[in-house]
GROMACS .gro file of C-alpha atoms in nm:
model
   98
    1ALA     CA    1   0.000   0.000   0.000
    2ASP     CA    2   0.110   0.354  -0.070
    3VAL     CA    3   0.179   0.582   0.228
    4GLU     CA    4  -0.006   0.873   0.066
    5TRP     CA    5  -0.316   0.657   0.017
    6ILE     CA    6  -0.301   0.551   0.383
    7LYS     CA    7  -0.270   0.916   0.491
    8LYS     CA    8  -0.573   1.014   0.279
    9LEU     CA    9  -0.771   0.725   0.422
   10ASN     CA   10  -0.690   0.843   0.775
   11ALA     CA   11  -0.724   1.218   0.708
   12PHE     CA   12  -1.040   1.244   0.916
   13VAL     CA   13  -0.923   1.022   1.200
   14ILE     CA   14  -0.823   1.188   1.526
   15LYS     CA   15  -0.444   1.201   1.540
   16PRO     CA   16  -0.305   1.013   1.841
   17ASP     CA   17  -0.095   1.192   2.099
   18LEU     CA   18   0.164   0.917   2.065
   19ALA     CA   19   0.203   0.638   1.810
   20ILE     CA   20   0.488   0.397   1.873
   21TYR     CA   21   0.637   0.168   1.609
   22LEU     CA   22   0.800  -0.144   1.756
   23ASP     CA   23   1.049  -0.248   1.490
   24ILE     CA   24   1.209  -0.585   1.429
   25PRO     CA   25   1.361  -0.713   1.106
   26PRO     CA   26   1.104  -0.921   0.914
   27ARG     CA   27   1.319  -1.233   0.924
   28VAL     CA   28   1.341  -1.213   1.305
   29GLY     CA   29   0.964  -1.168   1.334
   30VAL     CA   30   0.894  -1.466   1.111
   31LEU     CA   31   1.140  -1.683   1.303
   32ARG     CA   32   0.977  -1.583   1.634
   33LYS     CA   33   0.632  -1.657   1.499
   34ARG     CA   34   0.740  -1.985   1.341
   35LYS     CA   35   0.896  -2.099   1.668
   36ALA     CA   36   0.583  -2.006   1.867
   37TRP     CA   37   0.352  -2.178   1.619
   38GLU     CA   38   0.561  -2.494   1.610
   39VAL     CA   39   0.551  -2.516   1.988
   40MET     CA   40   0.185  -2.419   2.032
   41GLU     CA   41  -0.002  -2.537   1.727
   42GLY     CA   42   0.220  -2.703   1.469
   43ARG     CA   43   0.095  -2.453   1.207
   44LYS     CA   44   0.288  -2.340   0.904
   45LEU     CA   45   0.338  -1.977   0.808
   46GLY     CA   46   0.104  -1.827   0.551
   47TYR     CA   47   0.105  -1.557   0.285
   48LEU     CA   48   0.117  -1.269   0.533
   49GLU     CA   49   0.443  -1.400   0.679
   50ARG     CA   50   0.640  -1.368   0.354
   51ILE     CA   51   0.969  -1.185   0.413
   52ASP     CA   52   0.936  -0.972   0.097
   53LEU     CA   53   0.586  -0.856   0.190
   54LEU     CA   54   0.688  -0.783   0.549
   55SER     CA   55   0.995  -0.593   0.427
   56ASN     CA   56   0.776  -0.368   0.213
   57VAL     CA   57   0.538  -0.302   0.502
   58ARG     CA   58   0.833  -0.229   0.731
   59GLU     CA   59   0.966   0.028   0.484
   60LEU     CA   60   0.630   0.206   0.490
   61TYR     CA   61   0.634   0.221   0.868
   62LEU     CA   62   0.995   0.344   0.872
   63ARG     CA   63   0.893   0.616   0.628
   64LEU     CA   64   0.620   0.723   0.870
   65VAL     CA   65   0.881   0.728   1.148
   66GLY     CA   66   1.099   0.952   0.930
   67GLU     CA   67   0.805   1.186   0.871
   68GLY     CA   68   0.740   1.214   1.245
   69GLU     CA   69   0.410   1.024   1.235
   70LEU     CA   70   0.543   0.740   1.452
   71VAL     CA   71   0.805   0.711   1.726
   72TYR     CA   72   1.061   0.437   1.665
   73VAL     CA   73   1.150   0.173   1.924
   74ASP     CA   74   1.399  -0.102   1.844
   75ALA     CA   75   1.212  -0.417   1.948
   76ASN     CA   76   1.493  -0.650   1.842
   77ARG     CA   77   1.619  -0.657   2.201
   78GLY     CA   78   1.520  -0.807   2.532
   79LEU     CA   79   1.161  -0.760   2.641
   80GLU     CA   80   1.258  -0.559   2.951
   81ASP     CA   81   1.455  -0.310   2.740
   82VAL     CA   82   1.167  -0.262   2.498
   83ILE     CA   83   0.916  -0.216   2.780
   84ARG     CA   84   1.146   0.034   2.953
   85ASP     CA   85   1.175   0.242   2.634
   86VAL     CA   86   0.801   0.236   2.565
   87LEU     CA   87   0.717   0.333   2.923
   88SER     CA   88   0.974   0.613   2.904
   89LEU     CA   89   0.808   0.750   2.589
   90ILE     CA   90   0.464   0.735   2.751
   91LYS     CA   91   0.585   0.903   3.070
   92GLU     CA   92   0.758   1.173   2.867
   93LYS     CA   93   0.439   1.239   2.670
   94LEU     CA   94   0.236   1.258   2.991
   95GLY     CA   95   0.493   1.482   3.160
   96ILE     CA   96   0.571   1.228   3.431
   97ARG     CA   97   0.914   1.268   3.587
   98GLU     CA   98   1.080   1.010   3.803
   0.00000   0.00000   0.00000
């Protein structure tokens, strides 16, 4: 999908105070999902888990980050680190100081 089309589609939607993009490389995401599905359900990945498709979608999100529409968080790290960064962004937006 084209970013401009998405923006037009959302032109009348209330803009959020904070929109966070949790980024991981597509290959990492697919491997995580594949591992979880093998353990939980034995399912195989489908069309929406294709690396090329996910890479294109990721590029669109990164473009929105570059345009200031989203705030970037590197989610290719430990869960505690990601949570800490997200909470820090939320607290900053709310004006909460520690």
